[in-house]
CSV table of C-alpha atoms in Angstrom, one decimal:
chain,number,residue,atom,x,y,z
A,535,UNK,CA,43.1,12.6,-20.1
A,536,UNK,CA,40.4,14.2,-17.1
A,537,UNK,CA,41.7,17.1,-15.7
A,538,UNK,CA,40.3,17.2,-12.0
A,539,UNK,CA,41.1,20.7,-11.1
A,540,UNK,CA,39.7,22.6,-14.2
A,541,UNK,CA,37.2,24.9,-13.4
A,542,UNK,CA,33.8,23.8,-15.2
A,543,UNK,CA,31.8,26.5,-17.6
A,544,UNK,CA,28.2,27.1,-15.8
A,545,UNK,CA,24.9,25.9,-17.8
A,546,UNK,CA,21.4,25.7,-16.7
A,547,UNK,CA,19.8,22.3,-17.4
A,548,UNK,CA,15.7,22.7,-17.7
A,549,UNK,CA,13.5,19.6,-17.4
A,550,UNK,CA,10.8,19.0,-19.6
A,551,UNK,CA,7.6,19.9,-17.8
A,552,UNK,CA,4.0,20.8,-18.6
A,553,UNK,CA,1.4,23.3,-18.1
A,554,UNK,CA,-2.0,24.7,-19.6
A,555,UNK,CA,-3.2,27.2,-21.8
A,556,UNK,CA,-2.9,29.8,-18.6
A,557,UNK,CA,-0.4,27.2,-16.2
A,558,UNK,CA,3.4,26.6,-16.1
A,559,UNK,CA,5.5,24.2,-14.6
A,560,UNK,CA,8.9,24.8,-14.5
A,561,UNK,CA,11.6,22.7,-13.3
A,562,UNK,CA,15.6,22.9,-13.8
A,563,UNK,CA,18.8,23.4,-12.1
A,564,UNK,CA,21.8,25.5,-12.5
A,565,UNK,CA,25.1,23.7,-12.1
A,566,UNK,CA,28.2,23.6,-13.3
A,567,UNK,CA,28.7,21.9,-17.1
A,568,UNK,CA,30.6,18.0,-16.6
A,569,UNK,CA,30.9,17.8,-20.0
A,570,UNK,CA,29.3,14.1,-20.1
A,571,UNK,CA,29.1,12.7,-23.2
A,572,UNK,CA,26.9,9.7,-23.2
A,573,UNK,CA,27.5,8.5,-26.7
A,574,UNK,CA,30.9,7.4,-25.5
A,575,UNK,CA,32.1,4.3,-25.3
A,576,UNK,CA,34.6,2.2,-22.6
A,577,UNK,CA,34.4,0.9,-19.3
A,578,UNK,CA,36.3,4.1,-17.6
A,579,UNK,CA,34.3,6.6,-19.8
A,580,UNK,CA,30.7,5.0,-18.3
A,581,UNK,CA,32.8,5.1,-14.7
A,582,UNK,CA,33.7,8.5,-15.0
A,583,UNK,CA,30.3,9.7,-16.7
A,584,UNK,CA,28.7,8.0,-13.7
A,585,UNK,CA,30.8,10.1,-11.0
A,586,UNK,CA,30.3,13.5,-12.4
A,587,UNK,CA,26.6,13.1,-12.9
A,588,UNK,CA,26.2,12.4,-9.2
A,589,UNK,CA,29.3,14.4,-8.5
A,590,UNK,CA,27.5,17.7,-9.2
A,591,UNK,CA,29.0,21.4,-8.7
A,592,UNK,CA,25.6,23.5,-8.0
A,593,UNK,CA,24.7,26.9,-8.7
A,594,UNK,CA,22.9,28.0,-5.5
A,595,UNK,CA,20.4,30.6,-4.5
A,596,UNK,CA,21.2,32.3,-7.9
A,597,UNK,CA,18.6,34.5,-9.8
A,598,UNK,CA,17.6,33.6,-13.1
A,599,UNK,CA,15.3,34.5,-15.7
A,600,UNK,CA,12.8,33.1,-18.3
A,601,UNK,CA,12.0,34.6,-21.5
A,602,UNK,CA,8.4,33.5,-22.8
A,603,UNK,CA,8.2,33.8,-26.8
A,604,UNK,CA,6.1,36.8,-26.6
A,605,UNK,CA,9.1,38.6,-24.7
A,606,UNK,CA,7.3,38.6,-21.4
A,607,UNK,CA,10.2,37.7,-18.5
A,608,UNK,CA,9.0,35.6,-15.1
A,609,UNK,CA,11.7,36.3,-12.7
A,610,UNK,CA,13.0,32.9,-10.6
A,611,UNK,CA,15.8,31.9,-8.0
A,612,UNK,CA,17.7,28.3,-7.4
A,613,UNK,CA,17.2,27.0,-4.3
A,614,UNK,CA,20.2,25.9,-2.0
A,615,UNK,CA,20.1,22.0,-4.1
A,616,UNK,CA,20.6,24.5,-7.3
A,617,UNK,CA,17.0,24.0,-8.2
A,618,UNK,CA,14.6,26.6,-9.6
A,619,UNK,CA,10.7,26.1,-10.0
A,620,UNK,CA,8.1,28.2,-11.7
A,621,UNK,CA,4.1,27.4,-10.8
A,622,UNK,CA,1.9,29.9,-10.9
A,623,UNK,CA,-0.8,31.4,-13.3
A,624,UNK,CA,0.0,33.0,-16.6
A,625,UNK,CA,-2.7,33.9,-19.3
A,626,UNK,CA,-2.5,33.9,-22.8
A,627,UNK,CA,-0.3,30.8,-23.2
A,628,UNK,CA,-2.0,29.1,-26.3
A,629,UNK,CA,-0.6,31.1,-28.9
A,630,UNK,CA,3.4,30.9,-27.9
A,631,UNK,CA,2.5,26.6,-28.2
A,632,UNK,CA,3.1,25.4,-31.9
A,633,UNK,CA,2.2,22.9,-34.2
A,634,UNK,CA,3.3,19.6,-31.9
A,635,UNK,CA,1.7,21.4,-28.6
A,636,UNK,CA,4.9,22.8,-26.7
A,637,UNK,CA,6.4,25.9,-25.6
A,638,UNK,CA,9.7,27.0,-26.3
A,639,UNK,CA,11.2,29.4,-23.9
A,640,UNK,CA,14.6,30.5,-23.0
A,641,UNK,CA,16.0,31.2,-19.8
A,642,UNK,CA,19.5,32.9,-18.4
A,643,UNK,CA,21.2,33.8,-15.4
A,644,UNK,CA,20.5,37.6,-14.1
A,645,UNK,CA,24.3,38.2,-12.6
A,646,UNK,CA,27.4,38.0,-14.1
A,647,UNK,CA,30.2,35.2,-13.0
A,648,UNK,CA,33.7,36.5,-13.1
A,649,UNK,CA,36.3,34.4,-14.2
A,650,UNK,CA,33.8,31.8,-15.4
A,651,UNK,CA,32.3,30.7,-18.2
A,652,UNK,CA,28.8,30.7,-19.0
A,653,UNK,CA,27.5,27.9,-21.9
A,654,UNK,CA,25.3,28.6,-24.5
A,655,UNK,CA,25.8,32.9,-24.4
A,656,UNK,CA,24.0,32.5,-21.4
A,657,UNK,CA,20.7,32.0,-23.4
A,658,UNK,CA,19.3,28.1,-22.3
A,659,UNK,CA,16.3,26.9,-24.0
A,660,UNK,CA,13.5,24.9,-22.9
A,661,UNK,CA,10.1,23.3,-23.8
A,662,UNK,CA,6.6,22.9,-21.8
A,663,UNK,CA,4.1,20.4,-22.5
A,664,UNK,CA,0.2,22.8,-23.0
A,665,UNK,CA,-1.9,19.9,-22.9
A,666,UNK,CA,-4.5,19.9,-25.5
A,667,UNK,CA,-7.7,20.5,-24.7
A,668,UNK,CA,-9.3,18.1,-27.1
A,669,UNK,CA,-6.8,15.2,-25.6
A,670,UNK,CA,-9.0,11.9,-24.4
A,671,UNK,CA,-6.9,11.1,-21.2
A,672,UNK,CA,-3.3,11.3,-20.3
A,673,UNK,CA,-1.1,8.8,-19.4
A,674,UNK,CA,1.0,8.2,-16.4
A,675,UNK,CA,4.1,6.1,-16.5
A,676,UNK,CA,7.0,4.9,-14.2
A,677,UNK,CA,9.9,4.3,-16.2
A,678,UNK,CA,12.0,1.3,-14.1
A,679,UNK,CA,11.3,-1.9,-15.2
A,680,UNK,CA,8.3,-0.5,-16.8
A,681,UNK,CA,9.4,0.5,-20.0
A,682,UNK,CA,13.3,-0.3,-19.2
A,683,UNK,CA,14.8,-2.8,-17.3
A,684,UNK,CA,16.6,-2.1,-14.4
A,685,UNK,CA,16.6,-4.7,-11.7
A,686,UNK,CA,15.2,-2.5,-8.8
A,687,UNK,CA,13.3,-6.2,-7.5
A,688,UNK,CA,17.1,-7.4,-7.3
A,689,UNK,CA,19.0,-8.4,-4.3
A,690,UNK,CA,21.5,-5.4,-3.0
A,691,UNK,CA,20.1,-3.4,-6.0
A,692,UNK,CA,23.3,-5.1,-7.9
A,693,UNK,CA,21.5,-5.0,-11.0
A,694,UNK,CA,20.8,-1.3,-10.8
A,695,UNK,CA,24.4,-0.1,-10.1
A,696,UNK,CA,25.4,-2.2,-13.1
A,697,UNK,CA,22.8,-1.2,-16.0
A,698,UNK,CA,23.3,2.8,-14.4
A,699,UNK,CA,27.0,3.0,-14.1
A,700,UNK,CA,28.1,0.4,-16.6
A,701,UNK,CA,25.2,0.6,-19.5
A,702,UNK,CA,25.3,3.7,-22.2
A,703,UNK,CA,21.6,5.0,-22.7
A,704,UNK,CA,21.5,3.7,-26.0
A,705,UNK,CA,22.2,0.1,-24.7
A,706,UNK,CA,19.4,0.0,-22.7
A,707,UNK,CA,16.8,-2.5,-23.4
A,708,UNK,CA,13.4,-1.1,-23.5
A,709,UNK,CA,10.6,-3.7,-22.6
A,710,UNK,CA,9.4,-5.6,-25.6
A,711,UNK,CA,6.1,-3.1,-27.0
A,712,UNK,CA,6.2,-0.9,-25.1
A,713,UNK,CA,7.3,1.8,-26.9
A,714,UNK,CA,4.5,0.9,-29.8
A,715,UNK,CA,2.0,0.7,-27.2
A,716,UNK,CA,2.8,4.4,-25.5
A,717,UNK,CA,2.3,5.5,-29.4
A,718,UNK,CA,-0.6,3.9,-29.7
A,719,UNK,CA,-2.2,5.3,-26.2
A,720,UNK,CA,-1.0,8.9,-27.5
A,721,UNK,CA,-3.0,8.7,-30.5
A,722,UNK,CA,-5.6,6.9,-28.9
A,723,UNK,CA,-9.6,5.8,-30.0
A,724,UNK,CA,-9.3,7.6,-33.4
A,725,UNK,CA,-5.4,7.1,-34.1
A,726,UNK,CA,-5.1,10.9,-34.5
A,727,UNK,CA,-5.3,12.3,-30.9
A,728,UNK,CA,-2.6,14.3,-29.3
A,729,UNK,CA,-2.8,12.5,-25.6
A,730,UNK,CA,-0.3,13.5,-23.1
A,731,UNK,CA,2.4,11.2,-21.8
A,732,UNK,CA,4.0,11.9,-18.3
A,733,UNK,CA,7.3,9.6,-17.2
A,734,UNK,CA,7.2,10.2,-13.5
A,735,UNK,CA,10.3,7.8,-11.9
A,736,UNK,CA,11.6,7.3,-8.1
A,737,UNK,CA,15.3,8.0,-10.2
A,738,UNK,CA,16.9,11.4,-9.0
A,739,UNK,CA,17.8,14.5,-11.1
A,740,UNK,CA,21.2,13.2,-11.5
A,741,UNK,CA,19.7,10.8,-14.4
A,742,UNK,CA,17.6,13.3,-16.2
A,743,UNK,CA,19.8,13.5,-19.1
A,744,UNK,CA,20.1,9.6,-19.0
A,745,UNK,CA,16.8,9.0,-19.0
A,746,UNK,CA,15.5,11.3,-21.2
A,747,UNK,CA,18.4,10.3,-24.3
A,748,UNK,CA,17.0,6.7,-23.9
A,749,UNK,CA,13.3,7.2,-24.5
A,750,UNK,CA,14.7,9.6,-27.6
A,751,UNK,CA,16.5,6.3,-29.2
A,752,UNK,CA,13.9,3.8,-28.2
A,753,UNK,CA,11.0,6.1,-30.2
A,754,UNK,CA,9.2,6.8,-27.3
A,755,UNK,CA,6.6,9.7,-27.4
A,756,UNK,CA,7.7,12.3,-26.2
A,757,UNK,CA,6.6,13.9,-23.1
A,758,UNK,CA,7.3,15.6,-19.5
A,759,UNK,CA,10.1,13.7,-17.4
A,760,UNK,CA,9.8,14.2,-13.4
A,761,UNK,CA,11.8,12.7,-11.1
A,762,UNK,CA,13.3,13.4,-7.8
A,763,UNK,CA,16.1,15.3,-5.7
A,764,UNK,CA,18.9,13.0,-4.8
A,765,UNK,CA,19.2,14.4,-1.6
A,766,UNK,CA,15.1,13.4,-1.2
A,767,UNK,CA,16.2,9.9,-1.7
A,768,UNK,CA,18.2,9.5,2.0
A,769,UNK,CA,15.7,11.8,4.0
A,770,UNK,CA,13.4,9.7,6.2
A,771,UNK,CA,9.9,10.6,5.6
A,772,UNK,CA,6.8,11.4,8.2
A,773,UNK,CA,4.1,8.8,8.0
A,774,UNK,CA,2.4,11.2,6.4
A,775,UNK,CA,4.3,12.4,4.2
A,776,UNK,CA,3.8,11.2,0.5
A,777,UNK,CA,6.4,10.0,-1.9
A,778,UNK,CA,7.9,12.7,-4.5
A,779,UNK,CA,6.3,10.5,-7.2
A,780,UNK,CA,3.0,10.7,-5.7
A,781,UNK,CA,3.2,14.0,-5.4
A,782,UNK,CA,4.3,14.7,-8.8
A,783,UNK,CA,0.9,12.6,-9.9
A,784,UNK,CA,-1.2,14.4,-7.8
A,785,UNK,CA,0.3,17.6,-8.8
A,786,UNK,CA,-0.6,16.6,-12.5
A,787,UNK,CA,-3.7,15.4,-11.6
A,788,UNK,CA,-4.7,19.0,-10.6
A,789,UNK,CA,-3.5,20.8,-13.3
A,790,UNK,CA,-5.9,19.1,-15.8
A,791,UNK,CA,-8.7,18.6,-13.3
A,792,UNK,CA,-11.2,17.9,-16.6
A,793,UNK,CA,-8.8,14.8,-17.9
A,794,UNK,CA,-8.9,11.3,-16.9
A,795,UNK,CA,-5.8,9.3,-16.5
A,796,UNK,CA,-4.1,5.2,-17.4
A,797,UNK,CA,-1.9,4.7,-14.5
A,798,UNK,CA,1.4,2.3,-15.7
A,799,UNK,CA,3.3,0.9,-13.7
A,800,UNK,CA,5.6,-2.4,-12.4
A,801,UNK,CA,5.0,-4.6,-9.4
A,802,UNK,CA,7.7,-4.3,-8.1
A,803,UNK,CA,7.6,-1.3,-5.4
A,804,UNK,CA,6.2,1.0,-4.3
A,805,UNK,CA,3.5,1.5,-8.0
A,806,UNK,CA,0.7,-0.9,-6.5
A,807,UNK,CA,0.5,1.1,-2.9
A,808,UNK,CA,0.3,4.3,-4.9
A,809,UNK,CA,-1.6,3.7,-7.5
A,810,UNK,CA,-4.5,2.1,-5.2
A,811,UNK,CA,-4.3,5.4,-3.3
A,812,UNK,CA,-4.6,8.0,-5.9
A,813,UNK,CA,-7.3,5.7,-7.9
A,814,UNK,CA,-9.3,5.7,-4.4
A,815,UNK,CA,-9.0,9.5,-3.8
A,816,UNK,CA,-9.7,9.7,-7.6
A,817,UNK,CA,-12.0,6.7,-8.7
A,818,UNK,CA,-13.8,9.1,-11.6
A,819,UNK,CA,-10.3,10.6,-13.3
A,820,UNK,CA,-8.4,6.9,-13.3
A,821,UNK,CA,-9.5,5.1,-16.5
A,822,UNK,CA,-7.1,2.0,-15.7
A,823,UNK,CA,-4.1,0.3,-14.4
A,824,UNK,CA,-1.8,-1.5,-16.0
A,825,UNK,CA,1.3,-3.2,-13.7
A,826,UNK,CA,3.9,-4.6,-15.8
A,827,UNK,CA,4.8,-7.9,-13.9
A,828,UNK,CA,8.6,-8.4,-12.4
A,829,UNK,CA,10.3,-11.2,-11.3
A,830,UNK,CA,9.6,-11.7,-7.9
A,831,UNK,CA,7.7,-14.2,-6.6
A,832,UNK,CA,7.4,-12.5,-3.6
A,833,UNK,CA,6.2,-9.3,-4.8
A,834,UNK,CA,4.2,-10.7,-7.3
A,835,UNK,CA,2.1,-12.5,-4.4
A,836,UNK,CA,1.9,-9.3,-2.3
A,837,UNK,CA,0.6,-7.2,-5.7
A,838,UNK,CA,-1.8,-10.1,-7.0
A,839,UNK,CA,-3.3,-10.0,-3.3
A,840,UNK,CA,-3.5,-6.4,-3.5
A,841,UNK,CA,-5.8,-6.5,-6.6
A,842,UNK,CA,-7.4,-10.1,-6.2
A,843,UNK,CA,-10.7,-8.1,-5.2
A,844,UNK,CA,-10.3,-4.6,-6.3
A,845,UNK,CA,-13.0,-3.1,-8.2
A,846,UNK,CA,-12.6,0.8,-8.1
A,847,UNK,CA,-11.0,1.1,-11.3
A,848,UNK,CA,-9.7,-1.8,-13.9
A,849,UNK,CA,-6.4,-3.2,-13.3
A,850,UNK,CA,-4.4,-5.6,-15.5
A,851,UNK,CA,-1.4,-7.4,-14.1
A,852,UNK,CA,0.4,-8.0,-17.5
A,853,UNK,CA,3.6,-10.1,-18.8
A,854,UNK,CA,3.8,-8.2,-21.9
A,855,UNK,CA,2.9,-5.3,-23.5
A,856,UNK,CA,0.2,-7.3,-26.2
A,857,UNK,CA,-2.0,-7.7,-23.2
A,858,UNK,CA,-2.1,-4.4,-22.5
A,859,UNK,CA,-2.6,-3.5,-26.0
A,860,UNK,CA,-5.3,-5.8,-26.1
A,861,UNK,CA,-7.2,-4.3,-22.9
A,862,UNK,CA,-6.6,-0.8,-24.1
A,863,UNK,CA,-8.2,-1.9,-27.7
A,864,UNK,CA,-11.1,-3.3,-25.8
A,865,UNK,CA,-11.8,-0.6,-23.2
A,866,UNK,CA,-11.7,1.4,-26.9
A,867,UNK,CA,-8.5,3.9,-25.8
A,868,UNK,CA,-6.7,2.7,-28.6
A,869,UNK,CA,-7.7,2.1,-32.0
């Protein structure tokens, strides 16, 4: 039986980022532990999973610090959404990354909580992604109805709310391939690389943990997950103002100004507009772009009128993953 009124034990959940040799990107939150286990089953269990990952209890303006390897300490605070982020310069990275090319780190609150409980000994761990520098190109990915199917393209968003609230993880249906083909862009022209994979999604926070146990049991490489506030998701935005997603790509872009980039995507919404605008801003670091197609005839019009003529970088409007495959085998990113 849920008991309401009991008072959660604190944690600090850290999202899997990236950096460089002398670069970190940081990103978590502190908040209070749910307790959501998403290997349960039952149609209450998903329900009540559902509220308290949306129904979150945050840790605000708190400081907290990370422990490198080496023992060197970088000093943060949460914001008033319970977020913390660390970007800025830090030399000497490269030897704290082992054999698979990540960082471990561990971080902790600074104060003591009275009366609460604190997970974990108050000693959290967390990994960052140090590109390698001998990588051929990263790769870029949205995650709904890209690699899983969601049902953004459906009417009311019904098909959202039901595969979110009413799906475990595990029962997620990855696209056909696609999984296989992320492999095989990771290991890329000699089948031995170590390219980088970013999953960059319009989802919020909220789903982090979601997300990232379904790419773990559909065998997807692994790689940095970056999505957005919740809050983000019912401010209106400036005309100017760029989407979180966008600015997570472009952010990513800069960090590893000597890489190119594949750009994958769905057709679905808003992929096509951003895409085209980072690949114009960017024509030398996009390799290609793949758009997964969705079932919209609609949207499929809008997209295919969107690329009829384009020429600034290749684009492939495919059905299923072999196609892609069979570009990226051509264009001689894959073996």
């Amino acid at each position: 039986m849920f008991n309401i009124f009991k008072k959660d034990p604190l944690q600090i959940i850290t999202f899997r980022s990236y950096g460089t040799s002398n670069h970190l990107y940081i990103k978590g939150r502190a908040l209070e532990d749910e307790n959501i286990d998403l290997s349960k089953k039952g149609f209450f269990t998903l329900l009540w999973n559902t509220y308290k990952r949306f129904e979150t209890d945050l840790i605000k303006n708190t400081p907290l610090k990370v422990t490198l390897p080496d023992g060197r300490i970088i000093q943060t605070k949460t914001d008033h959404h319970g977020y913390f982020l660390i970007d800025e310069t830090i030399e000497g990275l490269h030897p704290l990354v082992d054999e698979n090319g990540w960082l471990h780190y561990k971080i902790s609150f600074v104060e003591d909580f009275p009366k609460r409980k604190i997970q974990q000994n108050n000693s959290f761990k967390g990994e960052v992604m140090i590109t390698s520098e001998t990588a051929e190109f990263g790769v870029i990915s949205d995650v709904d109805d890209t690699i899983m199917h969601t049902g953004l393209t459906s009417r009311f968003k019904w098909k959202v709310l039901k595969n979110t609230v009413f799906k475990r993880a595990e029962k997620r249906i990855p696209l056909e391939g696609a999984a296989d083909f992320y492999e095989k862009l990771q290991n890329g022209s000699t089948g031995n690389q170590s390219n980088p994979i970013f999953y960059v999604s319009h989802s919020p926070w909220n789903l982090y943990r979601y997300l990232e146990y379904f790419l773990q049991k559909n065998h997807f490489p692994k790689g940095p997950i970056l999505l957005r506030s919740f809050g983000n998701i019912f401010q209106k935005k400036t005309q100017a103002e760029k989407p979180q997603k966008q600015k997570e790509i472009i952010n990513i872009l800069k960090t590893y100004p000597q890489l190119p980039f594949i750009l994958i995507g769905d057709s679905g919404e808003h992929d096509p507009d951003i895409y085209i605008e980072i690949a114009e801003s960017h024509p030398e670091r996009i390799l290609a772009i793949y758009m997964r197609s969705v079932n919209h005839s609609r949207k499929m019009l809008r997209v295919k009128g969107l690329f009829e003529n384009y020429e600034t970088v290749p684009v492939l409007l495919v059905s299923e993953s072999s196609a892609a495959v069979a570009h990226a085998h051509k264009q001689g990113f894959i073996q």
